[in-house]
Coordinates of C-alpha atoms and ligand atoms in Angstrom, one line a residue:
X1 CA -13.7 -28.5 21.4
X2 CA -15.4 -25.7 24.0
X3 CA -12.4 -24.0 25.4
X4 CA -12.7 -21.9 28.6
X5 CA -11.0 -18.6 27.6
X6 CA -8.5 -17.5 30.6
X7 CA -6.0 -14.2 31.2
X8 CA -3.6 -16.1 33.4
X9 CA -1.5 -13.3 35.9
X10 CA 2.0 -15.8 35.6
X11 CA 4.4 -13.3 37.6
X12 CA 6.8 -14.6 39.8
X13 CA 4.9 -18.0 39.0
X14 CA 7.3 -21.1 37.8
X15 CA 6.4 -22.4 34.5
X16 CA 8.5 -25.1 32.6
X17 CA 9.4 -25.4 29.0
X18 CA 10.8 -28.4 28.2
X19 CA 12.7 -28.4 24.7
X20 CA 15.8 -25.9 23.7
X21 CA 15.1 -24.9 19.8
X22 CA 14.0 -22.0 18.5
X23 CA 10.1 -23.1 19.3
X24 CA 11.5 -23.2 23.0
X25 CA 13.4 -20.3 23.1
X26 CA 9.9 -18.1 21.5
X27 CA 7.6 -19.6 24.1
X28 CA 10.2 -19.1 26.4
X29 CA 10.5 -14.8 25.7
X30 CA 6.5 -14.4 25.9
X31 CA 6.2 -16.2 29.0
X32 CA 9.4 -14.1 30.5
X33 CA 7.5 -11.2 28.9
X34 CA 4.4 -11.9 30.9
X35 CA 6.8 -12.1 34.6
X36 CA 7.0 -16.1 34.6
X37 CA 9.9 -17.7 36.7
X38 CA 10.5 -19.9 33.5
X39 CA 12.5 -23.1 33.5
X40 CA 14.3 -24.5 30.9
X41 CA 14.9 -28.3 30.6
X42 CA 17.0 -30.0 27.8
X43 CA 19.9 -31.8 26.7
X44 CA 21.0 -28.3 25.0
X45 CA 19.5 -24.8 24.3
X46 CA 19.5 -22.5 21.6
X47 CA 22.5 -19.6 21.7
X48 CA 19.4 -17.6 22.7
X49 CA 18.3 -19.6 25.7
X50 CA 22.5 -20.0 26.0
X51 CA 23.0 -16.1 26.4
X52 CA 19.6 -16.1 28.7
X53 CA 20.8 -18.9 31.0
X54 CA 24.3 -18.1 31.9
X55 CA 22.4 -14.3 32.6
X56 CA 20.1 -16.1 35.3
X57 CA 16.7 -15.3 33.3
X58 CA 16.0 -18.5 32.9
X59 CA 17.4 -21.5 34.9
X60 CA 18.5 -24.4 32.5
X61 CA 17.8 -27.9 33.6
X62 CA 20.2 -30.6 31.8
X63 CA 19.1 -33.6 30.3
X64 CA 15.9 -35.4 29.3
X65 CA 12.9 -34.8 30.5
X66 CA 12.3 -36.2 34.4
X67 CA 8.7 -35.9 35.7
X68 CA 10.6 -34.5 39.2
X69 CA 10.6 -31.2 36.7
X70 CA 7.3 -30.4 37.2
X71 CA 7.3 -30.1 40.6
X72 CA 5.9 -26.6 41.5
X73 CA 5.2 -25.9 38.1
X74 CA 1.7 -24.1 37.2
X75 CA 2.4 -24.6 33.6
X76 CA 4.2 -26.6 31.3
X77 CA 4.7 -26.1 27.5
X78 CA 6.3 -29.3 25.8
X79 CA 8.3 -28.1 23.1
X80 CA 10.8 -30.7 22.4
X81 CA 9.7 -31.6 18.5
X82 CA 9.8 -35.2 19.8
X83 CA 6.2 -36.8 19.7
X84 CA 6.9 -39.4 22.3
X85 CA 8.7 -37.2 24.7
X86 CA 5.6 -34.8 24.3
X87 CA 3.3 -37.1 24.9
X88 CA 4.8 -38.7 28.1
X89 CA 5.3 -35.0 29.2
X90 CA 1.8 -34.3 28.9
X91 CA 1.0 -38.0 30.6
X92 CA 2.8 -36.4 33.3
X93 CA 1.5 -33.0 33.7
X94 CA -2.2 -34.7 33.6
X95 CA -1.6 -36.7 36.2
X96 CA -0.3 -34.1 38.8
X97 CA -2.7 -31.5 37.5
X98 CA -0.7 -29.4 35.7
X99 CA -1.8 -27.4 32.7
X100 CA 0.2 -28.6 29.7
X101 CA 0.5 -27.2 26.4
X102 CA 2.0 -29.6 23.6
X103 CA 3.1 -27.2 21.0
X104 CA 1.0 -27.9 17.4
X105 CA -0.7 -30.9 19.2
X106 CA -4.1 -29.8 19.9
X107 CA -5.1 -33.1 21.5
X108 CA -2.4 -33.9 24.1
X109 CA -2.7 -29.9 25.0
X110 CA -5.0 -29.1 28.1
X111 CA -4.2 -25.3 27.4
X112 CA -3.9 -23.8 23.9
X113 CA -1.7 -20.4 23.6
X114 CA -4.1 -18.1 21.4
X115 CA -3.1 -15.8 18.8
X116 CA -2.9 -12.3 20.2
X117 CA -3.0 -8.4 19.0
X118 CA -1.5 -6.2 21.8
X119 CA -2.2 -3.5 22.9
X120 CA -1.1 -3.1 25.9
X121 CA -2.5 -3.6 28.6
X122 CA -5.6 -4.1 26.0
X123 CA -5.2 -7.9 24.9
X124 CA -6.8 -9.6 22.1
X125 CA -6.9 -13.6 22.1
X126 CA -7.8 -15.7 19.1
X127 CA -8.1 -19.7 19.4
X128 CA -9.7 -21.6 16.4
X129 CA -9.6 -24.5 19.6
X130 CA -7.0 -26.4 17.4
X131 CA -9.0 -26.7 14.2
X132 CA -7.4 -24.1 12.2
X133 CA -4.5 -22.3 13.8
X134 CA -4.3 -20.7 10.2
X135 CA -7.4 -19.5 10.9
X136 CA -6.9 -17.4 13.7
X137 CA -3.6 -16.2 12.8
X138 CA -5.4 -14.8 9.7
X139 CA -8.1 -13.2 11.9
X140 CA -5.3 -11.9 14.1
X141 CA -3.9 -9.9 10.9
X142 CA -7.5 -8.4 10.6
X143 CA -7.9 -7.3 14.0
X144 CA -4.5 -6.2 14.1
X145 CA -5.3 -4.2 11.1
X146 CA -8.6 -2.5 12.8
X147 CA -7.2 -1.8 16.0
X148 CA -5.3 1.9 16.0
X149 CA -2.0 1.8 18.0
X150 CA -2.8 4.2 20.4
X151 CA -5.5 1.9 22.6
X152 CA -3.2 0.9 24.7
X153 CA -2.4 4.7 25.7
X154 CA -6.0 4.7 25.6
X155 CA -6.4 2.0 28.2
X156 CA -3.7 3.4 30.3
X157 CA -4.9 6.5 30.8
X158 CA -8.5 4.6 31.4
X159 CA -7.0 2.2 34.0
X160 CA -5.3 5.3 35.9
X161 CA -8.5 7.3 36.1
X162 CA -10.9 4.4 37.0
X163 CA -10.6 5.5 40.5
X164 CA -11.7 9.0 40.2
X165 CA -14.4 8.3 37.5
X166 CA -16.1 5.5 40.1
X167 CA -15.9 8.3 42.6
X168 CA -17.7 11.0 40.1
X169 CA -20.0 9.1 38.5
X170 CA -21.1 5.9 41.1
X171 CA -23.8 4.4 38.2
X172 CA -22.8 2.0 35.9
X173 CA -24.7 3.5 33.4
X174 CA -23.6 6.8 33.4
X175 CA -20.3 6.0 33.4
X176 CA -20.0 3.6 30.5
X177 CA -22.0 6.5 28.6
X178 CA -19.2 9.4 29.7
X179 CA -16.8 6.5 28.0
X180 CA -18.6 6.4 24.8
X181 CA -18.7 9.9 24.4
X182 CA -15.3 11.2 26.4
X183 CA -12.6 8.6 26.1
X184 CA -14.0 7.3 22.6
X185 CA -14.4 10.3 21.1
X186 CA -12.4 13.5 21.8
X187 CA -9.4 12.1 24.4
X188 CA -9.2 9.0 21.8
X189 CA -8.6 11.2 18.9
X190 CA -6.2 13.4 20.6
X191 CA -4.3 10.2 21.3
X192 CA -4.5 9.0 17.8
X193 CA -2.8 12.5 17.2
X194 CA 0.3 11.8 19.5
X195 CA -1.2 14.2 22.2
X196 CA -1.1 12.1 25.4
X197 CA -1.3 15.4 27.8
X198 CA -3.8 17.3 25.9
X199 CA -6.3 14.0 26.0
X200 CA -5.5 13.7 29.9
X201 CA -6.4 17.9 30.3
X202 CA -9.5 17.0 28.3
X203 CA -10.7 14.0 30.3
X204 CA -10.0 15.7 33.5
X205 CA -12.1 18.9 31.9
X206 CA -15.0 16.6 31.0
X207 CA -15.0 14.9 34.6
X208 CA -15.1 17.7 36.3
X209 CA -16.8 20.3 34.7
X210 CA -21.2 20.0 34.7
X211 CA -22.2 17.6 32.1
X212 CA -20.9 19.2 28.7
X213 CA -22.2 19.3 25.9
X214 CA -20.1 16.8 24.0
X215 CA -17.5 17.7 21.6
X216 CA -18.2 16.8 18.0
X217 CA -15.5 16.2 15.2
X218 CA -15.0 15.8 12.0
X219 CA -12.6 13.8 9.8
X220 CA -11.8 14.4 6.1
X221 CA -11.7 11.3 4.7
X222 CA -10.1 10.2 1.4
X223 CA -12.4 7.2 0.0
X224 CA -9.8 6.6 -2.6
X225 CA -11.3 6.2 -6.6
X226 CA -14.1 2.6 -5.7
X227 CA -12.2 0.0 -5.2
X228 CA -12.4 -0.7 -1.0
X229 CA -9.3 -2.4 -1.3
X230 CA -7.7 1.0 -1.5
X231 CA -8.8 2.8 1.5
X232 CA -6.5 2.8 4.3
X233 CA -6.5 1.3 7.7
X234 CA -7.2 5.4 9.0
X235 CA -10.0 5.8 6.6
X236 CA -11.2 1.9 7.8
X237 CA -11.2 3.2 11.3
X238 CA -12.8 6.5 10.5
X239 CA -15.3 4.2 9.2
X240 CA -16.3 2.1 11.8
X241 CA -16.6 4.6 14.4
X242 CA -18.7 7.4 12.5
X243 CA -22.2 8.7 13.5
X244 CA -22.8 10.6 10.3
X245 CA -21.1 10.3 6.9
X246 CA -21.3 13.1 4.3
X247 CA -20.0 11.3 1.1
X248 CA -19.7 12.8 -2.1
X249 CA -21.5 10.8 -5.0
X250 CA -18.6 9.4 -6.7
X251 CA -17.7 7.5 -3.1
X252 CA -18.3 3.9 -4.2
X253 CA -21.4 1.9 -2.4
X254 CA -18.4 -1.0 -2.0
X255 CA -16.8 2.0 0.7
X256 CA -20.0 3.2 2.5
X257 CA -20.7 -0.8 3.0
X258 CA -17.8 -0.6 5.3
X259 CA -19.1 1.9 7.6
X260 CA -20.7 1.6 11.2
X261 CA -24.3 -0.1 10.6
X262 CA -25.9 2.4 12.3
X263 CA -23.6 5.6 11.1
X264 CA -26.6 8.0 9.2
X265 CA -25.2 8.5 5.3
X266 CA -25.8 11.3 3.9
X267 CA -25.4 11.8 -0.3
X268 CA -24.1 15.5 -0.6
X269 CA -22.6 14.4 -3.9
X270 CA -22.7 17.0 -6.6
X271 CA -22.7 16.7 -10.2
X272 CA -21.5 18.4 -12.2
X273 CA -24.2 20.9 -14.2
X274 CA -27.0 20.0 -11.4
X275 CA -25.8 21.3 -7.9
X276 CA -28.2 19.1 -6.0
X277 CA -26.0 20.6 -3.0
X278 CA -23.7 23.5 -2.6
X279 CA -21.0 23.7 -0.9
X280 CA -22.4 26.1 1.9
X281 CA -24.8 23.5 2.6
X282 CA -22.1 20.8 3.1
X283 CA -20.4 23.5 5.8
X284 CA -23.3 23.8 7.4
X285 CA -24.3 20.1 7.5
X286 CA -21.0 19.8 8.7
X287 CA -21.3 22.1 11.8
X288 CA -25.2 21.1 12.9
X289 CA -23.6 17.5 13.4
X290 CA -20.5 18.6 15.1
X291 CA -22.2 20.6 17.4
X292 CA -24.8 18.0 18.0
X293 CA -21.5 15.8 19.8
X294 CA -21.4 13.2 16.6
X295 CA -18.4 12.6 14.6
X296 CA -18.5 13.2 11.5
X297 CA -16.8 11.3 8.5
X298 CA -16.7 13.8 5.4
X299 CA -16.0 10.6 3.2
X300 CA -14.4 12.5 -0.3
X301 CA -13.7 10.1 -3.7
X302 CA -9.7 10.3 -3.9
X303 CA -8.0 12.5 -2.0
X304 CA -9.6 15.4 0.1
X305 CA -6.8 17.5 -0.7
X306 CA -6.6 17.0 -4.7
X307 CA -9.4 18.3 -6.4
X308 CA -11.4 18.0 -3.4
X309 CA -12.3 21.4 -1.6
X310 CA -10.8 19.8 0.9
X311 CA -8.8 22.9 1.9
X312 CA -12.0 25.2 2.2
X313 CA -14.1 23.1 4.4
X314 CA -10.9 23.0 6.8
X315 CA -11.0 26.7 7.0
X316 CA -14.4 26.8 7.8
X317 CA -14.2 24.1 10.4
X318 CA -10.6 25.7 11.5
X319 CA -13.2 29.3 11.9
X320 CA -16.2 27.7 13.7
X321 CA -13.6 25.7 16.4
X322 CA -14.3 22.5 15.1
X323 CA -12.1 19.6 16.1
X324 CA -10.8 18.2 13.0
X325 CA -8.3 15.4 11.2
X326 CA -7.4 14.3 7.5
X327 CA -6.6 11.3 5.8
X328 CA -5.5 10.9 2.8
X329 CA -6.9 8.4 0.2
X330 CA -5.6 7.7 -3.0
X331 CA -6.4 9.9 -5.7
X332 CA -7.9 8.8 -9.3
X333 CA -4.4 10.0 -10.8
X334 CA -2.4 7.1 -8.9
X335 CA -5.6 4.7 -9.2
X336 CA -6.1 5.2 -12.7
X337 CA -2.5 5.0 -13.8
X338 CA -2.0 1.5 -11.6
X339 CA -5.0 0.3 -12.4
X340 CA -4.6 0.6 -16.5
X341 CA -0.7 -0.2 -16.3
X342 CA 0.2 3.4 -17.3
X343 CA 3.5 4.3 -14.7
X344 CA 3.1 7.9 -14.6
X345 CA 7.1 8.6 -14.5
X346 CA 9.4 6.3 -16.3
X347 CA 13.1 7.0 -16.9
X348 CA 13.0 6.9 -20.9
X349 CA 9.4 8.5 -21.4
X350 CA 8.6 11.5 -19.0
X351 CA 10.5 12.8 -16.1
X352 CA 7.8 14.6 -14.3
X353 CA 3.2 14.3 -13.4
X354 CA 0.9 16.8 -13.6
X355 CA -2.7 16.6 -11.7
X356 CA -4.4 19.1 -13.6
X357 CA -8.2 20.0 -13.7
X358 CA -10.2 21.4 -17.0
X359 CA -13.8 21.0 -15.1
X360 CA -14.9 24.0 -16.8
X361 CA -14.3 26.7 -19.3
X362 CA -12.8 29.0 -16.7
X363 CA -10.5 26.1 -15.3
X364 CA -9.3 25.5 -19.0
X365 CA -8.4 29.5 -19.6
X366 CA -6.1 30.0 -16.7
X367 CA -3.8 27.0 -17.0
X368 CA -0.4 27.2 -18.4
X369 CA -0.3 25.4 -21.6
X370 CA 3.0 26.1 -22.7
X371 CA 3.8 24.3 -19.8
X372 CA 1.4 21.9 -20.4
X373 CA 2.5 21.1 -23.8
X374 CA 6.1 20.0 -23.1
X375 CA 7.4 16.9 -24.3
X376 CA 8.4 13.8 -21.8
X377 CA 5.9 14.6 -19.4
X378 CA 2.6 13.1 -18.0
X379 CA -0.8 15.3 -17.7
X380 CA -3.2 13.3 -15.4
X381 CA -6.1 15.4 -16.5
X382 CA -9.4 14.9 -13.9
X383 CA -12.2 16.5 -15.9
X384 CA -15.6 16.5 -17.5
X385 CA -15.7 14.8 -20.8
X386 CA -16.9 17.9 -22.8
X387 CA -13.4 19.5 -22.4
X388 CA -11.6 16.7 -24.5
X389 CA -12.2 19.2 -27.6
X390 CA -10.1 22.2 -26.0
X391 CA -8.1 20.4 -24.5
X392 CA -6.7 18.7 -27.7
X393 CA -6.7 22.5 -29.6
X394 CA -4.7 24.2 -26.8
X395 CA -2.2 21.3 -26.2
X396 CA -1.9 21.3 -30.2
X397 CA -1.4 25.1 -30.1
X398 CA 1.4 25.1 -28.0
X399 CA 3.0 22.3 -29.6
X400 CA 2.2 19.1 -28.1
X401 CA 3.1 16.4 -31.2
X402 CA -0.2 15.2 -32.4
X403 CA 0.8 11.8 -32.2
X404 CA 1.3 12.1 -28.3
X405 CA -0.7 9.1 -26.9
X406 CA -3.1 8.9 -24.6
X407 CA -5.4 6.6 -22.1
X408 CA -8.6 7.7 -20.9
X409 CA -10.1 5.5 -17.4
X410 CA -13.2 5.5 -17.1
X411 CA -14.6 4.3 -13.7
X412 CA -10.8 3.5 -12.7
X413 CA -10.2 0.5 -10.4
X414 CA -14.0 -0.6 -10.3
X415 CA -15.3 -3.7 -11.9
X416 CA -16.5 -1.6 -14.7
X417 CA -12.9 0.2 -15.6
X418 CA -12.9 1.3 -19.0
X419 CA -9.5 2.6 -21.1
X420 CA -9.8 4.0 -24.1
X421 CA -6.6 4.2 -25.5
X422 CA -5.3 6.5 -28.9
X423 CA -3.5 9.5 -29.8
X424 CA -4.1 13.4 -29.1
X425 CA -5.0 14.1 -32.9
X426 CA -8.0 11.8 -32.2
X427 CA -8.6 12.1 -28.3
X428 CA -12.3 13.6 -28.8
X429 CA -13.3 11.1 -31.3
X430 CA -12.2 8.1 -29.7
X431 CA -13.9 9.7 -26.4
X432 CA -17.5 10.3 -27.8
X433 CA -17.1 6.9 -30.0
X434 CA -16.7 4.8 -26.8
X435 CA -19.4 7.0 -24.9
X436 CA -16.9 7.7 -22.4
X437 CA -18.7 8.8 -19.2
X438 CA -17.9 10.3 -15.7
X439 CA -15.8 9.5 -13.8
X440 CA -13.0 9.4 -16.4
X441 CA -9.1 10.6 -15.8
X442 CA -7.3 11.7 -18.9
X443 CA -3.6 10.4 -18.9
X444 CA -2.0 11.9 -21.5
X445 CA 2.3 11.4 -22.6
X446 CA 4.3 9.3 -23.6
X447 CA 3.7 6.9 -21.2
X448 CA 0.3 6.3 -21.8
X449 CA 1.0 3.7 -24.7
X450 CA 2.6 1.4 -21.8
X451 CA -1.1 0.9 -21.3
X452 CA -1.2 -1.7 -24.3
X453 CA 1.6 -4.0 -23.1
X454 CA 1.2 -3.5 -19.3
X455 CA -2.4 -3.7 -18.6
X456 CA -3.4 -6.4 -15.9
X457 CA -6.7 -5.1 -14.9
X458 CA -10.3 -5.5 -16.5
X459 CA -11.1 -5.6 -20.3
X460 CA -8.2 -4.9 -22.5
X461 CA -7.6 -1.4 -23.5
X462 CA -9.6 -0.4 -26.3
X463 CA -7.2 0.6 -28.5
X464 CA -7.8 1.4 -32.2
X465 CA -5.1 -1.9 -33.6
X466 CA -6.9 -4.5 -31.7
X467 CA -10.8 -3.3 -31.2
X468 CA -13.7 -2.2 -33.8
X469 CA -15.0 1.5 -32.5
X470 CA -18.5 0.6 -30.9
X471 CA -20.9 3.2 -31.2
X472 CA -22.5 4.6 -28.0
X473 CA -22.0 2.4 -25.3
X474 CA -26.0 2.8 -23.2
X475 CA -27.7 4.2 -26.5
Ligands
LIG1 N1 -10.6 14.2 -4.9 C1 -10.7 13.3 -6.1 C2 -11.0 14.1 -7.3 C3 -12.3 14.8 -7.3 S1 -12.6 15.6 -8.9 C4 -9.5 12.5 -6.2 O1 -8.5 12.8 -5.5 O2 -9.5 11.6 -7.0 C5 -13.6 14.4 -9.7 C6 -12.8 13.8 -10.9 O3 -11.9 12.8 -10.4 C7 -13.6 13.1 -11.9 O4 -14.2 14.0 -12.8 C8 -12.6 12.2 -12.5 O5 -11.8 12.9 -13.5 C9 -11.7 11.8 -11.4 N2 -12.1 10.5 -10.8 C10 -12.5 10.3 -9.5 N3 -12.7 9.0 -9.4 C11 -12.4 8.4 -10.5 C12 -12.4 7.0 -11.0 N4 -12.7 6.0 -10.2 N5 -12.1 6.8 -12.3 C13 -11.7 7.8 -13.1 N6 -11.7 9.1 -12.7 C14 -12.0 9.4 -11.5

């Protein structure tokens, strides 16, 4: 079926629903929502359609359906739940020309009612034309998912300076790329940031001053630990509008998949012993594209604000007048312990989390271990895997019980998740026995033997009861 898609103005136009349920009473609201003069007809309405009746919103015709109802009608929607009244409704409608839609009858319908995402006075439609209204009401949840809540301020504001930006700039051209670069960039993020009259001061700044260099930005984005299914609907966003991503190595290739096609990646990923980059060099990669007008995703694994220097490249951003925005992702902590069935607080086994980092030797000799080794507590330990051995000594030292278990994730939440599981007396054993590699999160406490029973994801925990110790993993 080839529909025609149509944006019908309906205000102060009469439009009939015939039927008084709840199905009525919905199609009723939107077309009152859209200015209709809407009449009701049937035997009895809905406490709704009561309440909005005896108001005057909607005049209520009495009794079965009478063609004589459709007089002056533009539209009619037959919602009565009765096929054979439906169909001699939409017999009717056909023959004096009106458009008729028959609710869940494709068929007898000569208009279908889409599925929409508002936001207003932007409007999405979605019609599967009758062959899977499932379908589209799935896409809908998509779209509704991509599309940030503040286009409709952006539209607004749009529609209210169309005037003035025809005046200023008379080509087509020109003026569709002063929207690409001004209203989608730099007045659309101060609107994402609840700052309607900054956005209008800086549209009216772009229009009038001599073409500007453009404003550049950068967002700080948390990939979250691989799995895509973890980033958020921000970070999504961020995404899909970026010209330039600086990800970190650990940012899966699941996540960068996601990004605008033609958004330039860079790797600025660093490991650990080999600096391919420095830090300076991600500041200054950082600046060169912000300056150059593009926006810049800084795409970090996790959170950009755990473990993530994601405080230092805001201060230098923050120094060199860079526009900026965060958002958060979820951090391998939270991953690892959902993903291996390991709650990080529980009411009988510890009563408070830790993130901790032991990267390197100086990391491990100024953390408090006499902290650290209290009982009925949770360590979530992001590290190297060469620290496992000091670790366990200090945490012994200070008196954490050598039986204290723990669960090590390797590659947490990706198709390749790992968990070793064990006690501290044996953490560096069971570590170099299974080849552990990076990315691994320690989770170390009393909860960590829930990992046994409440695993869901992935290969079973490789605990020492259940599996044979393989040697290295990738000799
Ligand atoms: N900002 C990041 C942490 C960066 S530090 C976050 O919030 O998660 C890097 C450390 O994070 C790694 O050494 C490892 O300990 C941990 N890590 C990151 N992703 C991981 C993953 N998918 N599985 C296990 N550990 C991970």
């Amino acid at each position: 079926m080839a529909l025609y898609p149509l944006f019908a103005d309906l205000r102060s136009r009469a439009v009939l629903v015939v039927g008084g349920g709840a199905v009525a009473e919905r199609k009723a609201g939107r077309l009152l929502a859209a200015g209709a003069l809407v009449t009701v007809g049937a035997p009895e309405l809905s406490a709704g359609l009561r309440e909005k009746a005896a108001r005057g919103v909607v005049r209520h015709l009495c009794g079965r359906f009478e063609p004589h109802w459709l007089d002056g009608a533009w539209l009619v929607v037959a919602a009565t739940g009765d096929a054979d009244v439906n169909r001699r409704i939409a017999e009717c409608a056909e023959r004096r020309r009106v458009l008729v839609n028959v609710v869940d009858d494709a068929v007898l319908s000569s208009f279908h009612v889409p599925a929409v995402v508002e936001r207003a006075p932007l409007v999405v439609a979605i019609s599967s034309g009758g062959a899977a209204p499932a379908l589209a009401s799935h896409v809908r949840g998509r779209i509704e998912a991509l599309l940030e809540p503040s286009l409709g301020a952006l539209a607004t504001l749009a529609q209210r300076w169309r005037g003035r930006l025809r005046e200023r700039l008379p080509d087509a051209a020109a003026r569709r790329r002063f929207f690409e670069r001004c209203l989608l960039g730099p007045v659309a993020d101060l609107l994402r940031r609840g700052r309607a009259e900054a956005a209008e001061a800086e549209l009216a700044r772009a229009l009038a001053g001599p073409a500007a260099a453009p404003q550049g930005s950068v967002v700080l984005v948390g990939a979250g630990p691989g799995d895509p299914g973890l980033l958020t609907l921000a970070a999504l966003r961020a995404l899909g509008t970026a010209d330039v991503i600086l990800h970190d190595r650990l940012v899966s290739a699941e996540v960068l998949a996601l990004a605008r096609r033609d958004a330039e990646a860079i790797d600025v990923g660093k490991r650990v012993g080999g600096h391919r980059s420095q830090q300076d060099e991600i500041h200054a990669l950082m600046l060169f594209h912000a300056r150059a007008g593009r926006r810049v995703v800084r795409l970090k694994a996790g959170d950009p604000f755990v473990f993530g220097r994601g405080g230092e490249e805001l201060e230098f951003l923050r120094a060199h007048g860079v526009a900026y925005e965060v958002v958060p992702g979820i951090t391998a902590a939270l991953a690892c312990a959902a993903y291996a069935g390991v709650p990080l607080t529980h009411r009988e086994h510890a009563q408070s989390a830790r993130l901790v980092t032991a990267h390197c030797r100086d990391s491990l000799d100024t953390l408090d271990w006499p902290a650290l080794a209290a009982e009925r507590q949770t360590l979530a330990v992001y590290m190297g895997v060469a620290g496992l051995e000091t670790l366990r000594a200090r945490l012994l030292e200070h008196g954490r019980a050598p039986g204290t278990p723990f669960a090590l994730v390797e590659n947490g939440s990706r198709r390749e998740q790992r968990v070793v599981t064990g006690t501290l007396a044996e953490l560096p054993e069971r570590a170099r026995a299974h080849a552990v590699q990076a990315p691994a999160l320690l989770i170390l406490g009393e909860v960590a033997a829930l990992a046994q029973c409440l695993h869901w994801f992935g290969a079973p925990p490789l605990g020492r009861a259940t599996e044979p110790i393989r040697e290295a993993r990738a000799a």
